Amino acid sequence: MRHPNYYFLKLFLFHILVFMGIADAISQNKSIPMTEEMYEIKDKDLLRKELYNLLGKLPDRERPISVELVSSEEKDGVIIEKLLLDINGLEKVPAFFTKPKNANGKLPVVLFNHSHFGQYEVGKNEFIYGRKEMQAPPYAFALAQEGYAGFCLDSWGFGERSGKSELDLFKEMLWKGQVLYGMMVYDNLRALDYLDSREDIDMERVATMGMSMGSTMAWWLAALDERIKVVVDLNCLTDFQTLLEKNDLSLHGIYYYVPDLLNHFSTSKINGLISPRPHFGLAGKFDPLTPLEGLLIIDENLKKIYAKDGAPQAWKLKIYDVGHEETAEMREDILQFLRDWL
């Protein structure tokens, strides 16, 4: 007859062995292998819902939006409207809307997502005033010269919303069942709703772009919302698994981490939801935020997805001999891609 605690001890030992195996993998910087299912793109609408549901408790997508025009000025041939939007019901969202001074009719628009760089006071000002890591002129003016309207808001914790630290926001939202990045994505999805309400915007010609954190936001938004027709991401197309294997998670801000994401999605799978819409990824060969090995994985996977969707020419990845910056060549390539597709 077995000891009364036999089955308990057997189960206990089993869990100890499993834990030791996981710990050994972690100690060797190994990640759980990806399977083909993680890269398959089947029912895209269903996958969009699944991806959106990972973003925590979000405000109602149908809640009314109100907008206050704070100021309007003309500078170097560009109309710059400063807006204050009530889009989430929690705090007002400052934003810039720009368009060419002499524009007529409905305009194509670029939803521009600002970067991070640990410079929380900058936010949307990057769109109007630029930054040293990017080329001149700032994108508000570069886009207007091409005949495009533009829009950029302050993300949670940035610009005029920088009262609380990123870490404090993350912790507070976690307690409430919210995800900081989810709240950031939500605001930009509602920005699309606002642009859709404007009579001067052609919603059949909507692009989104950004650098660094703004790059990540661009491909998330396009994956979730098909109103975005063209995507440009600059210096943050990062393969999650490669980042894990290189033990470089600290290179990205805490906003970047969505609970349970890796159990459902890879970077390739999220970006696959954009296909067959035009998507241009730009990266620096020496940028530690986007390991080269991971870029090649994403490129291989997206080439397969776009070919399967009948649009192999609509996906483009170009890797430059630089680090985490925008060069003059990158700027010209971006504007040409927008000319070709937007």
Coordinates of N, CA, C and O in Angstrom, one line a residue, residues 65-67 83 85 87 97 106 151 190-203 227:
I65 N -16.9 62.3 -29.0 CA -15.6 63.1 -29.0 C -16.0 64.6 -29.1 O -16.8 65.0 -29.9
S66 N -15.3 65.4 -28.2 CA -15.5 66.8 -28.3 C -14.1 67.4 -28.5 O -13.1 66.9 -28.1
V67 N -14.1 68.5 -29.3 CA -12.8 69.1 -29.7 C -12.9 70.7 -29.5 O -13.8 71.3 -29.9
L83 N -5.2 71.8 -30.8 CA -6.5 71.3 -30.4 C -6.4 70.7 -29.0 O -5.3 70.3 -28.5
L85 N -8.6 67.7 -27.2 CA -9.7 66.7 -27.5 C -10.1 66.0 -26.2 O -9.2 65.6 -25.4
I87 N -11.3 62.6 -25.8 CA -11.5 61.4 -26.5 C -11.5 60.1 -25.6 O -12.0 59.1 -26.1
F97 N -3.0 69.7 -35.5 CA -3.4 69.4 -36.8 C -2.9 70.4 -37.8 O -2.9 71.6 -37.5
K106 N -10.7 67.8 -50.1 CA -10.3 66.8 -49.1 C -8.8 66.5 -49.3 O -8.4 66.2 -50.4
F151 N -1.4 65.1 -38.3 CA -2.0 65.1 -37.0 C -1.1 64.4 -36.0 O -0.5 63.3 -36.4
R190 N -8.9 56.7 -31.5 CA -10.0 57.7 -31.5 C -9.6 59.0 -32.3 O -10.4 59.7 -32.8
A191 N -8.2 59.2 -32.4 CA -7.8 60.3 -33.3 C -8.2 60.0 -34.7 O -8.6 60.9 -35.4
L192 N -8.2 58.8 -35.1 CA -8.7 58.4 -36.4 C -10.1 58.7 -36.6 O -10.6 59.2 -37.6
D193 N -10.9 58.4 -35.5 CA -12.3 58.8 -35.5 C -12.5 60.3 -35.7 O -13.4 60.7 -36.4
Y194 N -11.7 61.1 -35.0 CA -11.8 62.5 -35.1 C -11.5 62.9 -36.5 O -12.2 63.8 -37.1
L195 N -10.4 62.4 -37.1 CA -10.0 62.8 -38.5 C -11.2 62.4 -39.5 O -11.4 63.1 -40.4
D196 N -11.8 61.3 -39.2 CA -12.9 60.8 -40.0 C -14.1 61.8 -40.0 O -14.9 61.9 -40.9
S197 N -14.2 62.6 -38.9 CA -15.3 63.6 -38.8 C -15.0 64.9 -39.5 O -15.9 65.7 -39.6
R198 N -13.8 65.1 -39.9 CA -13.4 66.4 -40.5 C -13.8 66.4 -42.0 O -13.5 65.4 -42.7
E199 N -14.3 67.5 -42.5 CA -14.7 67.6 -43.9 C -13.6 67.8 -44.8 O -13.7 67.7 -46.0
D200 N -12.4 68.2 -44.3 CA -11.2 68.5 -45.1 C -10.3 67.3 -45.3 O -9.2 67.4 -45.8
I201 N -10.7 66.1 -44.8 CA -9.9 64.9 -44.8 C -10.5 63.8 -45.7 O -11.7 63.5 -45.6
D202 N -9.6 63.3 -46.6 CA -10.0 62.1 -47.4 C -9.6 60.8 -46.7 O -8.4 60.5 -46.7
M203 N -10.6 60.2 -46.1 CA -10.3 59.0 -45.4 C -9.9 57.8 -46.2 O -9.6 56.7 -45.7
R227 N -8.7 51.5 -41.7 CA -8.8 52.8 -42.3 C -7.4 53.3 -42.6 O -7.3 54.2 -43.5

